[in-house]
Amino acid sequence: GAFEQPRAVAEAIQPHIDLSNFTVAMSGVGFDTKKVFGEIERIFIVACGSSYYTALVGEYMIERLARIPVECDIASEFRYRYPVFPKNSLLISISQSGETADTLAAVRLAKAAGVKVLSICNVRNSSIDREADGHLYMNAGTEVGVASTKAFSATLALLNLLSLATAQAKGKLTVIEEADYVRQLQAAPAQIETVLNLDKFFKKAASTLKEFKGFLYLGRNVHYPIALEGALKLKELAYMHAEGYAAGEMKHGPLALIDKNMAVVMLAPRDELFEKSLSNLEEAKARGGQVISIGTGANARLEQISNHYLVLPEAGWFTLP
């Protein structure tokens, strides 16, 4: 049990779901979420690094479920671009430490403009946490490694909940849909557990991957930010060059770089975009790219095209990331 991810996700969601009827009830936020989420017409999310990639996943989730516009910004960019806050805006800041300077500056900018701020953070009473109006905690425990892993997963889980709570407040979610999403979220820790049991596979794959000169991570929709995060982790931990791209952008630049020395990591779960991802992969393969694909369930077509195929448990778009 060296892996703490499943527990981190379970502890992030536990305070906010009612298992008697599988509903989301955001607790201890510090403001009336039903009222605030019911009134907001636009959400800004600011963060840096891995936290910014979770924000991008949150953007897909909140827009899809609650049907209100969401804008994600890297905090160091946001604070220097003279942002415009329409009335009834909410700013969500995401920071593991709660001390990230650029994110704190963005929070202050929003507050000065009279915008409500909700902080997602791992450290209680940190600077950002103290200055925010509302508070959600990752409950991920101490992040020991350089690279954020537990905090990343815990934040995704909080954004799952946030998207449901917003959709609920906006009247966009039926009781049945909500219960279904909550059940998917409940199932996630056990599914993460099954993936972590594949560590022998990772060792085997890694022994051949260290030869490549570059890695191109590709994904679509909610998996695009996960591709960005995968590339970041390779830089941080293996000191190798990696880039994350939206799969549909592959032909606009990266394709020129693909050859036998380039590994292409494709996040290709079986969803409505699967065929598109597969055709991207075929193009990469045709140029000699070494394909590592991550999909859901047994998939003969992906296996055939891939040097390494990694199987995730079947899950919905909501929890796959």
Tab-separated table of C-alpha atoms in Angstrom, residues 85 106-115 117:
chain	number	residue	atom	x	y	z
A	85	PHE	CA	-15.220	40.433	-14.278
A	106	ALA	CA	-4.949	36.781	-8.672
A	107	VAL	CA	-7.153	36.198	-5.610
A	108	ARG	CA	-6.427	39.727	-4.370
A	109	LEU	CA	-7.176	41.153	-7.807
A	110	ALA	CA	-10.576	39.429	-7.836
A	111	LYS	CA	-11.404	40.487	-4.291
A	112	ALA	CA	-10.521	44.106	-5.076
A	113	ALA	CA	-13.037	43.898	-7.931
A	114	GLY	CA	-15.715	42.672	-5.511
A	115	VAL	CA	-15.680	39.096	-6.827
A	117	VAL	CA	-13.415	33.759	-4.176
